[in-house]
Amino acid sequence: MLRPATPGDRPQLIALALAEDAAWSGAPAVSAEEAGELIDPFGRGVVLDRDGRLAGHAACGEGGEAILLVDPADDPGPALEALVAWLGERGHHEVVTYARDTRRIAWLEANGFTHRHSAFDLQRGIDPPPPPAVWPSGVAVARYRPGEDDDAVHALIYVDAAWGEVPGHTQRSLESWRSMVTPDYRGWVARRDERPVGWVAGRVFSDGRGWLKQIAVARCARRLGLGRALMLHSLADLRSSGAASFGLGVRADNENALGLYRDAGFEVEREWREYARPTPIGPPAGGAA
């Protein structure tokens, strides 16, 4: 049965996310800590409870994002039918899947969904060490100061850098962005003439995986090599903090970013696909005729 998810479901949801990744990613296992960070930004949503075993999960997040998990040991059809319907009732008509999950893809295509775009998790070892960052003239970098820098960095990311206009990026409120940059993250702010023009944040998970969460460059400071400098600076910082490998996520159609990361030695580790179907015309369920 479908029921509202509760805080007590979190361990089983993490286990469900890890089971999906083991079944469909074709990549080395990630930590429970990293899986938890995948599910935490979304609302609690619902779970498909089968006699105390969580067989599925769906939840909605800010900016139109949604998550859908299904136990890979089960026939996915019944769970997908219930969870996709729940998302659709809330205006979400997109579903993300591993590219290797052929059963989910077959179900989606049979139910009117089409492939819209792909996204990659990229991976790089720590050796050879990334080259040192070379900063554009007049740019200085300093550690991010939580609380003190929040408003300026948020404006840099979502206004000056137009983050939400980039394929695969989500527009976030100040509160939502603050919750995303937890104390585990190490942020750096690049300034020119005392004004923020660049931002990067990364962290090291418990298994040694260094994750680059976010890079943003103001439109007025692009084509100067600042994005590359921010990336290399963060990688060096994560390496000195104990990272044993590096990872990051990028949309496949974000060609500029993908080229930058490949040039730095990153390779595709996982592929995700987003499927969508046409939005129904008319009032939502329960609305006025």
PDB file of C-alpha atoms in Angstrom:
ATOM      1  CA  MET A   1       0.000   0.000   0.000  1.00  0.00           C
ATOM      2  CA  LEU A   2       1.030   3.613  -0.486  1.00  0.00           C
ATOM      3  CA  ARG A   3       1.491   5.588   2.708  1.00  0.00           C
ATOM      4  CA  PRO A   4       3.231   8.829   3.673  1.00  0.00           C
ATOM      5  CA  ALA A   5       6.947   8.419   4.265  1.00  0.00           C
ATOM      6  CA  THR A   6       8.217   9.108   7.784  1.00  0.00           C
ATOM      7  CA  PRO A   7      11.656   9.997   9.201  1.00  0.00           C
ATOM      8  CA  GLY A   8      11.912   6.407  10.431  1.00  0.00           C
ATOM      9  CA  ASP A   9      11.833   5.172   6.825  1.00  0.00           C
ATOM     10  CA  ARG A  10      15.139   6.844   5.974  1.00  0.00           C
ATOM     11  CA  PRO A  11      17.401   3.790   6.593  1.00  0.00           C
ATOM     12  CA  GLN A  12      15.231   1.625   4.323  1.00  0.00           C
ATOM     13  CA  LEU A  13      15.105   4.353   1.667  1.00  0.00           C
ATOM     14  CA  ILE A  14      18.897   4.566   1.694  1.00  0.00           C
ATOM     15  CA  ALA A  15      19.063   0.774   1.360  1.00  0.00           C
ATOM     16  CA  LEU A  16      16.607   0.974  -1.544  1.00  0.00           C
ATOM     17  CA  ALA A  17      18.707   3.612  -3.310  1.00  0.00           C
ATOM     18  CA  LEU A  18      21.851   1.509  -2.807  1.00  0.00           C
ATOM     19  CA  ALA A  19      20.085  -1.600  -4.153  1.00  0.00           C
ATOM     20  CA  GLU A  20      19.035   0.275  -7.289  1.00  0.00           C
ATOM     21  CA  ASP A  21      22.551   1.599  -7.801  1.00  0.00           C
ATOM     22  CA  ALA A  22      24.092  -1.853  -7.362  1.00  0.00           C
ATOM     23  CA  ALA A  23      21.629  -3.376  -9.821  1.00  0.00           C
ATOM     24  CA  TRP A  24      21.660  -0.768 -12.570  1.00  0.00           C
ATOM     25  CA  SER A  25      24.632   1.605 -12.425  1.00  0.00           C
ATOM     26  CA  GLY A  26      27.399  -0.737 -13.546  1.00  0.00           C
ATOM     27  CA  ALA A  27      29.719   1.317 -11.332  1.00  0.00           C
ATOM     28  CA  PRO A  28      31.447   0.763  -7.985  1.00  0.00           C
ATOM     29  CA  ALA A  29      29.210   1.047  -4.931  1.00  0.00           C
ATOM     30  CA  VAL A  30      28.669   4.419  -3.303  1.00  0.00           C
ATOM     31  CA  SER A  31      28.411   4.985   0.439  1.00  0.00           C
ATOM     32  CA  ALA A  32      25.191   5.098   2.436  1.00  0.00           C
ATOM     33  CA  GLU A  33      26.153   8.675   3.254  1.00  0.00           C
ATOM     34  CA  GLU A  34      26.123   9.603  -0.436  1.00  0.00           C
ATOM     35  CA  ALA A  35      22.844   7.764  -1.033  1.00  0.00           C
ATOM     36  CA  GLY A  36      21.315   9.678   1.857  1.00  0.00           C
ATOM     37  CA  GLU A  37      22.345  12.946   0.277  1.00  0.00           C
ATOM     38  CA  LEU A  38      20.533  11.870  -2.900  1.00  0.00           C
ATOM     39  CA  ILE A  39      17.174  11.401  -1.160  1.00  0.00           C
ATOM     40  CA  ASP A  40      17.300  14.055   1.569  1.00  0.00           C
ATOM     41  CA  PRO A  41      16.627  17.171  -0.594  1.00  0.00           C
ATOM     42  CA  PHE A  42      13.195  15.876  -1.559  1.00  0.00           C
ATOM     43  CA  GLY A  43      10.069  16.044   0.548  1.00  0.00           C
ATOM     44  CA  ARG A  44       9.134  12.926   2.460  1.00  0.00           C
ATOM     45  CA  GLY A  45       6.688  11.835  -0.233  1.00  0.00           C
ATOM     46  CA  VAL A  46       5.237   8.339  -0.117  1.00  0.00           C
ATOM     47  CA  VAL A  47       6.486   4.782   0.183  1.00  0.00           C
ATOM     48  CA  LEU A  48       5.093   1.554  -1.209  1.00  0.00           C
ATOM     49  CA  ASP A  49       4.874  -0.593   1.916  1.00  0.00           C
ATOM     50  CA  ARG A  50       4.566  -4.354   1.463  1.00  0.00           C
ATOM     51  CA  ASP A  51       4.128  -5.852   4.928  1.00  0.00           C
ATOM     52  CA  GLY A  52       6.823  -3.653   6.424  1.00  0.00           C
ATOM     53  CA  ARG A  53       9.203  -3.874   3.453  1.00  0.00           C
ATOM     54  CA  LEU A  54       9.624  -0.695   1.448  1.00  0.00           C
ATOM     55  CA  ALA A  55       9.312  -1.707  -2.206  1.00  0.00           C
ATOM     56  CA  GLY A  56       9.182   1.789  -3.676  1.00  0.00           C
ATOM     57  CA  HIS A  57       9.379   5.495  -2.968  1.00  0.00           C
ATOM     58  CA  ALA A  58       8.421   8.742  -4.699  1.00  0.00           C
ATOM     59  CA  ALA A  59       8.868  12.338  -3.584  1.00  0.00           C
ATOM     60  CA  CYS A  60       8.843  15.845  -5.041  1.00  0.00           C
ATOM     61  CA  GLY A  61      11.451  18.546  -4.617  1.00  0.00           C
ATOM     62  CA  GLU A  62      11.898  22.222  -5.390  1.00  0.00           C
ATOM     63  CA  GLY A  63      12.097  23.377  -9.001  1.00  0.00           C
ATOM     64  CA  GLY A  64      10.145  20.478 -10.485  1.00  0.00           C
ATOM     65  CA  GLU A  65      12.538  17.770  -9.322  1.00  0.00           C
ATOM     66  CA  ALA A  66      11.264  14.342  -8.296  1.00  0.00           C
ATOM     67  CA  ILE A  67      12.709  11.016  -7.192  1.00  0.00           C
ATOM     68  CA  LEU A  68      11.334   7.530  -7.794  1.00  0.00           C
ATOM     69  CA  LEU A  69      12.872   4.342  -6.370  1.00  0.00           C
ATOM     70  CA  VAL A  70      11.755   0.745  -6.944  1.00  0.00           C
ATOM     71  CA  ASP A  71      13.180  -2.424  -5.398  1.00  0.00           C
ATOM     72  CA  PRO A  72      15.149  -4.068  -8.244  1.00  0.00           C
ATOM     73  CA  ALA A  73      14.264  -7.517  -6.878  1.00  0.00           C
ATOM     74  CA  ASP A  74      10.580  -6.965  -7.709  1.00  0.00           C
ATOM     75  CA  ASP A  75       8.560  -6.801 -10.905  1.00  0.00           C
ATOM     76  CA  PRO A  76       8.649  -3.003 -11.351  1.00  0.00           C
ATOM     77  CA  GLY A  77       5.264  -2.686 -13.060  1.00  0.00           C
ATOM     78  CA  PRO A  78       2.900  -2.456 -10.051  1.00  0.00           C
ATOM     79  CA  ALA A  79       5.202  -0.095  -8.151  1.00  0.00           C
ATOM     80  CA  LEU A  80       5.722   2.145 -11.173  1.00  0.00           C
ATOM     81  CA  GLU A  81       1.996   2.298 -11.847  1.00  0.00           C
ATOM     82  CA  ALA A  82       1.254   3.485  -8.301  1.00  0.00           C
ATOM     83  CA  LEU A  83       4.218   5.830  -7.869  1.00  0.00           C
ATOM     84  CA  VAL A  84       4.066   7.427 -11.328  1.00  0.00           C
ATOM     85  CA  ALA A  85       0.348   8.082 -10.792  1.00  0.00           C
ATOM     86  CA  TRP A  86       1.118   9.720  -7.427  1.00  0.00           C
ATOM     87  CA  LEU A  87       3.717  11.995  -9.047  1.00  0.00           C
ATOM     88  CA  GLY A  88       1.362  12.834 -11.912  1.00  0.00           C
ATOM     89  CA  GLU A  89      -1.351  13.921  -9.496  1.00  0.00           C
ATOM     90  CA  ARG A  90       1.139  16.486  -8.192  1.00  0.00           C
ATOM     91  CA  GLY A  91       2.053  17.799 -11.622  1.00  0.00           C
ATOM     92  CA  HIS A  92       5.240  15.779 -12.105  1.00  0.00           C
ATOM     93  CA  HIS A  93       5.272  13.986 -15.450  1.00  0.00           C
ATOM     94  CA  GLU A  94       9.006  13.204 -15.656  1.00  0.00           C
ATOM     95  CA  VAL A  95      10.762  10.081 -14.371  1.00  0.00           C
ATOM     96  CA  VAL A  96      14.518   9.570 -14.048  1.00  0.00           C
ATOM     97  CA  THR A  97      15.989   6.111 -14.518  1.00  0.00           C
ATOM     98  CA  TYR A  98      19.354   4.439 -14.840  1.00  0.00           C
ATOM     99  CA  ALA A  99      20.200   3.890 -18.499  1.00  0.00           C
ATOM    100  CA  ARG A 100      20.750   0.192 -17.718  1.00  0.00           C
ATOM    101  CA  ASP A 101      17.333  -0.304 -16.107  1.00  0.00           C
ATOM    102  CA  THR A 102      15.737  -1.770 -19.216  1.00  0.00           C
ATOM    103  CA  ARG A 103      12.620  -2.952 -17.363  1.00  0.00           C
ATOM    104  CA  ARG A 104      11.741   0.536 -16.152  1.00  0.00           C
ATOM    105  CA  ILE A 105      12.508   2.005 -19.568  1.00  0.00           C
ATOM    106  CA  ALA A 106      10.254  -0.561 -21.264  1.00  0.00           C
ATOM    107  CA  TRP A 107       7.422   0.268 -18.846  1.00  0.00           C
ATOM    108  CA  LEU A 108       7.839   3.998 -19.364  1.00  0.00           C
ATOM    109  CA  GLU A 109       7.842   3.715 -23.154  1.00  0.00           C
ATOM    110  CA  ALA A 110       4.789   1.439 -23.068  1.00  0.00           C
ATOM    111  CA  ASN A 111       2.987   4.099 -21.026  1.00  0.00           C
ATOM    112  CA  GLY A 112       3.641   7.064 -23.289  1.00  0.00           C
ATOM    113  CA  PHE A 113       6.952   8.352 -21.928  1.00  0.00           C
ATOM    114  CA  THR A 114       9.776   9.373 -24.255  1.00  0.00           C
ATOM    115  CA  HIS A 115      13.470   9.951 -23.577  1.00  0.00           C
ATOM    116  CA  ARG A 116      14.138  13.683 -23.226  1.00  0.00           C
ATOM    117  CA  HIS A 117      17.753  13.884 -22.132  1.00  0.00           C
ATOM    118  CA  SER A 118      20.563  12.127 -20.276  1.00  0.00           C
ATOM    119  CA  ALA A 119      22.839  13.081 -17.403  1.00  0.00           C
ATOM    120  CA  PHE A 120      26.141  11.601 -16.331  1.00  0.00           C
ATOM    121  CA  ASP A 121      28.016  10.958 -13.132  1.00  0.00           C
ATOM    122  CA  LEU A 122      31.673  11.463 -14.023  1.00  0.00           C
ATOM    123  CA  GLN A 123      34.612   9.940 -12.170  1.00  0.00           C
ATOM    124  CA  ARG A 124      38.351  10.592 -11.951  1.00  0.00           C
ATOM    125  CA  GLY A 125      41.098   9.050  -9.865  1.00  0.00           C
ATOM    126  CA  ILE A 126      43.347  11.269  -7.776  1.00  0.00           C
ATOM    127  CA  ASP A 127      46.365  10.333  -9.904  1.00  0.00           C
ATOM    128  CA  PRO A 128      47.803  11.944 -11.842  1.00  0.00           C
ATOM    129  CA  PRO A 129      47.236  14.965  -9.611  1.00  0.00           C
ATOM    130  CA  PRO A 130      45.206  17.727 -11.277  1.00  0.00           C
ATOM    131  CA  PRO A 131      47.343  20.673 -12.382  1.00  0.00           C
ATOM    132  CA  PRO A 132      47.382  23.763 -10.166  1.00  0.00           C
ATOM    133  CA  ALA A 133      44.711  26.404 -10.695  1.00  0.00           C
ATOM    134  CA  VAL A 134      45.650  29.462 -12.751  1.00  0.00           C
ATOM    135  CA  TRP A 135      43.485  32.428 -11.784  1.00  0.00           C
ATOM    136  CA  PRO A 136      42.436  35.188 -14.194  1.00  0.00           C
ATOM    137  CA  SER A 137      44.006  38.573 -13.594  1.00  0.00           C
ATOM    138  CA  GLY A 138      42.450  40.454 -10.702  1.00  0.00           C
ATOM    139  CA  VAL A 139      40.656  37.422  -9.230  1.00  0.00           C
ATOM    140  CA  ALA A 140      41.270  36.272  -5.651  1.00  0.00           C
ATOM    141  CA  VAL A 141      39.753  33.208  -3.949  1.00  0.00           C
ATOM    142  CA  ALA A 142      38.798  32.780  -0.298  1.00  0.00           C
ATOM    143  CA  ARG A 143      36.966  30.247   1.847  1.00  0.00           C
ATOM    144  CA  TYR A 144      33.192  30.525   1.949  1.00  0.00           C
ATOM    145  CA  ARG A 145      31.930  31.931   5.266  1.00  0.00           C
ATOM    146  CA  PRO A 146      28.550  30.346   6.124  1.00  0.00           C
ATOM    147  CA  GLY A 147      26.023  32.947   7.197  1.00  0.00           C
ATOM    148  CA  GLU A 148      28.181  35.912   6.246  1.00  0.00           C
ATOM    149  CA  ASP A 149      28.490  35.106   2.521  1.00  0.00           C
ATOM    150  CA  ASP A 150      25.108  33.443   1.951  1.00  0.00           C
ATOM    151  CA  ASP A 151      23.155  36.263   0.315  1.00  0.00           C
ATOM    152  CA  ALA A 152      25.998  37.338  -1.975  1.00  0.00           C
ATOM    153  CA  VAL A 153      26.866  33.808  -3.089  1.00  0.00           C
ATOM    154  CA  HIS A 154      23.221  32.885  -3.674  1.00  0.00           C
ATOM    155  CA  ALA A 155      22.794  36.008  -5.840  1.00  0.00           C
ATOM    156  CA  LEU A 156      25.973  35.136  -7.738  1.00  0.00           C
ATOM    157  CA  ILE A 157      24.770  31.610  -8.499  1.00  0.00           C
ATOM    158  CA  TYR A 158      21.140  32.231  -9.367  1.00  0.00           C
ATOM    159  CA  VAL A 159      21.256  35.786 -10.761  1.00  0.00           C
ATOM    160  CA  ASP A 160      24.737  36.694 -12.011  1.00  0.00           C
ATOM    161  CA  ALA A 161      25.536  33.161 -13.204  1.00  0.00           C
ATOM    162  CA  ALA A 162      21.913  32.406 -14.257  1.00  0.00           C
ATOM    163  CA  TRP A 163      22.245  28.892 -12.810  1.00  0.00           C
ATOM    164  CA  GLY A 164      18.652  27.921 -13.494  1.00  0.00           C
ATOM    165  CA  GLU A 165      19.076  28.578 -17.237  1.00  0.00           C
ATOM    166  CA  VAL A 166      21.742  25.870 -17.599  1.00  0.00           C
ATOM    167  CA  PRO A 167      20.524  22.417 -18.728  1.00  0.00           C
ATOM    168  CA  GLY A 168      19.937  20.164 -15.740  1.00  0.00           C
ATOM    169  CA  HIS A 169      20.187  22.908 -13.135  1.00  0.00           C
ATOM    170  CA  THR A 170      17.466  23.814 -10.649  1.00  0.00           C
ATOM    171  CA  GLN A 171      16.535  27.280  -9.443  1.00  0.00           C
ATOM    172  CA  ARG A 172      16.619  27.292  -5.636  1.00  0.00           C
ATOM    173  CA  SER A 173      15.461  29.709  -2.992  1.00  0.00           C
ATOM    174  CA  LEU A 174      18.002  31.008  -0.510  1.00  0.00           C
ATOM    175  CA  GLU A 175      16.636  28.684   2.163  1.00  0.00           C
ATOM    176  CA  SER A 176      16.764  25.635  -0.120  1.00  0.00           C
ATOM    177  CA  TRP A 177      20.299  26.433  -1.253  1.00  0.00           C
ATOM    178  CA  ARG A 178      21.477  26.905   2.340  1.00  0.00           C
ATOM    179  CA  SER A 179      20.117  23.472   3.250  1.00  0.00           C
ATOM    180  CA  MET A 180      22.009  21.952   0.305  1.00  0.00           C
ATOM    181  CA  VAL A 181      25.399  23.370   1.348  1.00  0.00           C
ATOM    182  CA  THR A 182      25.741  21.442   4.599  1.00  0.00           C
ATOM    183  CA  PRO A 183      28.689  21.895   6.991  1.00  0.00           C
ATOM    184  CA  ASP A 184      30.355  18.909   5.280  1.00  0.00           C
ATOM    185  CA  TYR A 185      30.899  21.032   2.172  1.00  0.00           C
ATOM    186  CA  ARG A 186      33.983  23.121   1.591  1.00  0.00           C
ATOM    187  CA  GLY A 187      33.073  26.200  -0.425  1.00  0.00           C
ATOM    188  CA  TRP A 188      35.285  28.747  -2.151  1.00  0.00           C
ATOM    189  CA  VAL A 189      34.333  32.205  -3.434  1.00  0.00           C
ATOM    190  CA  ALA A 190      36.255  33.952  -6.221  1.00  0.00           C
ATOM    191  CA  ARG A 191      36.098  37.756  -6.143  1.00  0.00           C
ATOM    192  CA  ARG A 192      37.091  40.515  -8.524  1.00  0.00           C
ATOM    193  CA  ASP A 193      37.060  44.066  -7.211  1.00  0.00           C
ATOM    194  CA  GLU A 194      35.589  42.614  -3.996  1.00  0.00           C
ATOM    195  CA  ARG A 195      32.522  41.330  -5.876  1.00  0.00           C
ATOM    196  CA  PRO A 196      31.805  37.571  -6.041  1.00  0.00           C
ATOM    197  CA  VAL A 197      32.235  36.272  -9.592  1.00  0.00           C
ATOM    198  CA  GLY A 198      32.792  32.545  -8.998  1.00  0.00           C
ATOM    199  CA  TRP A 199      31.772  29.770  -6.626  1.00  0.00           C
ATOM    200  CA  VAL A 200      32.649  26.128  -6.079  1.00  0.00           C
ATOM    201  CA  ALA A 201      31.681  23.640  -3.365  1.00  0.00           C
ATOM    202  CA  GLY A 202      32.742  20.048  -2.735  1.00  0.00           C
ATOM    203  CA  ARG A 203      33.006  17.483   0.018  1.00  0.00           C
ATOM    204  CA  VAL A 204      34.604  14.136   0.846  1.00  0.00           C
ATOM    205  CA  PHE A 205      32.240  11.278   1.674  1.00  0.00           C
ATOM    206  CA  SER A 206      33.064   8.655   4.291  1.00  0.00           C
ATOM    207  CA  ASP A 207      34.309   6.204   1.644  1.00  0.00           C
ATOM    208  CA  GLY A 208      36.850   8.718   0.313  1.00  0.00           C
ATOM    209  CA  ARG A 209      34.849   9.851  -2.709  1.00  0.00           C
ATOM    210  CA  GLY A 210      35.399  13.558  -3.286  1.00  0.00           C
ATOM    211  CA  TRP A 211      32.261  15.071  -4.782  1.00  0.00           C
ATOM    212  CA  LEU A 212      32.179  18.382  -6.640  1.00  0.00           C
ATOM    213  CA  LYS A 213      28.678  19.695  -5.945  1.00  0.00           C
ATOM    214  CA  GLN A 214      28.413  23.052  -7.666  1.00  0.00           C
ATOM    215  CA  ILE A 215      30.470  25.396  -9.860  1.00  0.00           C
ATOM    216  CA  ALA A 216      29.112  28.778 -10.935  1.00  0.00           C
ATOM    217  CA  VAL A 217      30.732  31.653 -12.824  1.00  0.00           C
ATOM    218  CA  ALA A 218      29.132  35.074 -13.304  1.00  0.00           C
ATOM    219  CA  ARG A 219      28.339  35.888 -16.921  1.00  0.00           C
ATOM    220  CA  CYS A 220      30.629  38.925 -16.730  1.00  0.00           C
ATOM    221  CA  ALA A 221      33.601  36.688 -15.825  1.00  0.00           C
ATOM    222  CA  ARG A 222      33.237  33.889 -18.378  1.00  0.00           C
ATOM    223  CA  ARG A 223      35.696  32.830 -21.081  1.00  0.00           C
ATOM    224  CA  LEU A 224      38.602  33.736 -18.800  1.00  0.00           C
ATOM    225  CA  GLY A 225      39.357  30.265 -17.437  1.00  0.00           C
ATOM    226  CA  LEU A 226      37.691  30.949 -14.095  1.00  0.00           C
ATOM    227  CA  GLY A 227      35.494  27.831 -14.178  1.00  0.00           C
ATOM    228  CA  ARG A 228      38.529  25.640 -14.775  1.00  0.00           C
ATOM    229  CA  ALA A 229      40.475  27.397 -12.012  1.00  0.00           C
ATOM    230  CA  LEU A 230      37.626  26.903  -9.529  1.00  0.00           C
ATOM    231  CA  MET A 231      37.340  23.217 -10.406  1.00  0.00           C
ATOM    232  CA  LEU A 232      41.083  22.575 -10.074  1.00  0.00           C
ATOM    233  CA  HIS A 233      41.281  24.528  -6.820  1.00  0.00           C
ATOM    234  CA  SER A 234      38.444  22.496  -5.304  1.00  0.00           C
ATOM    235  CA  LEU A 235      39.917  19.185  -6.490  1.00  0.00           C
ATOM    236  CA  ALA A 236      43.246  20.049  -4.879  1.00  0.00           C
ATOM    237  CA  ASP A 237      41.446  21.010  -1.672  1.00  0.00           C
ATOM    238  CA  LEU A 238      39.463  17.752  -1.627  1.00  0.00           C
ATOM    239  CA  ARG A 239      42.629  15.753  -2.308  1.00  0.00           C
ATOM    240  CA  SER A 240      44.370  17.382   0.651  1.00  0.00           C
ATOM    241  CA  SER A 241      41.282  16.555   2.747  1.00  0.00           C
ATOM    242  CA  GLY A 242      41.596  12.831   2.068  1.00  0.00           C
ATOM    243  CA  ALA A 243      39.720  12.239  -1.183  1.00  0.00           C
ATOM    244  CA  ALA A 244      40.663   8.942  -2.843  1.00  0.00           C
ATOM    245  CA  SER A 245      38.702   9.677  -6.036  1.00  0.00           C
ATOM    246  CA  PHE A 246      36.652  12.481  -7.549  1.00  0.00           C
ATOM    247  CA  GLY A 247      33.111  12.582  -8.889  1.00  0.00           C
ATOM    248  CA  LEU A 248      30.573  15.087 -10.195  1.00  0.00           C
ATOM    249  CA  GLY A 249      27.316  15.227 -12.147  1.00  0.00           C
ATOM    250  CA  VAL A 250      26.540  16.950 -15.459  1.00  0.00           C
ATOM    251  CA  ARG A 251      23.799  16.964 -18.087  1.00  0.00           C
ATOM    252  CA  ALA A 252      24.852  15.333 -21.349  1.00  0.00           C
ATOM    253  CA  ASP A 253      23.747  18.383 -23.356  1.00  0.00           C
ATOM    254  CA  ASN A 254      25.801  20.815 -21.244  1.00  0.00           C
ATOM    255  CA  GLU A 255      28.600  20.575 -23.769  1.00  0.00           C
ATOM    256  CA  ASN A 256      30.819  23.311 -22.341  1.00  0.00           C
ATOM    257  CA  ALA A 257      30.894  21.797 -18.857  1.00  0.00           C
ATOM    258  CA  LEU A 258      31.267  18.262 -20.190  1.00  0.00           C
ATOM    259  CA  GLY A 259      34.247  19.328 -22.289  1.00  0.00           C
ATOM    260  CA  LEU A 260      35.845  21.042 -19.294  1.00  0.00           C
ATOM    261  CA  TYR A 261      35.503  17.947 -17.133  1.00  0.00           C
ATOM    262  CA  ARG A 262      36.721  15.540 -19.790  1.00  0.00           C
ATOM    263  CA  ASP A 263      39.740  17.752 -20.372  1.00  0.00           C
ATOM    264  CA  ALA A 264      40.513  17.408 -16.647  1.00  0.00           C
ATOM    265  CA  GLY A 265      40.492  13.605 -16.892  1.00  0.00           C
ATOM    266  CA  PHE A 266      36.912  12.776 -15.882  1.00  0.00           C
ATOM    267  CA  GLU A 267      35.129   9.848 -17.530  1.00  0.00           C
ATOM    268  CA  VAL A 268      31.493   8.716 -17.557  1.00  0.00           C
ATOM    269  CA  GLU A 269      30.698   6.385 -14.655  1.00  0.00           C
ATOM    270  CA  ARG A 270      26.874   6.355 -14.645  1.00  0.00           C
ATOM    271  CA  GLU A 271      24.230   7.437 -17.117  1.00  0.00           C
ATOM    272  CA  TRP A 272      20.801   8.636 -16.029  1.00  0.00           C
ATOM    273  CA  ARG A 273      17.903   9.199 -18.421  1.00  0.00           C
ATOM    274  CA  GLU A 274      14.894  11.424 -17.959  1.00  0.00           C
ATOM    275  CA  TYR A 275      11.661  10.288 -19.554  1.00  0.00           C
ATOM    276  CA  ALA A 276       8.573  12.467 -19.837  1.00  0.00           C
ATOM    277  CA  ARG A 277       5.095  12.313 -21.273  1.00  0.00           C
ATOM    278  CA  PRO A 278       2.771  15.111 -22.369  1.00  0.00           C
ATOM    279  CA  THR A 279       1.139  17.052 -19.576  1.00  0.00           C
ATOM    280  CA  PRO A 280      -2.592  16.329 -19.444  1.00  0.00           C
ATOM    281  CA  ILE A 281      -4.813  19.194 -20.603  1.00  0.00           C
ATOM    282  CA  GLY A 282      -7.471  20.352 -18.172  1.00  0.00           C
ATOM    283  CA  PRO A 283      -7.806  20.962 -14.421  1.00  0.00           C
ATOM    284  CA  PRO A 284      -5.859  18.756 -11.990  1.00  0.00           C
ATOM    285  CA  ALA A 285      -7.587  15.902 -10.256  1.00  0.00           C
ATOM    286  CA  GLY A 286     -10.182  17.262  -7.859  1.00  0.00           C
ATOM    287  CA  GLY A 287     -10.166  20.699  -9.548  1.00  0.00           C
ATOM    288  CA  ALA A 288     -13.098  22.618 -10.950  1.00  0.00           C
ATOM    289  CA  ALA A 289     -14.541  21.460 -14.247  1.00  0.00           C
TER     290      ALA A 289
END
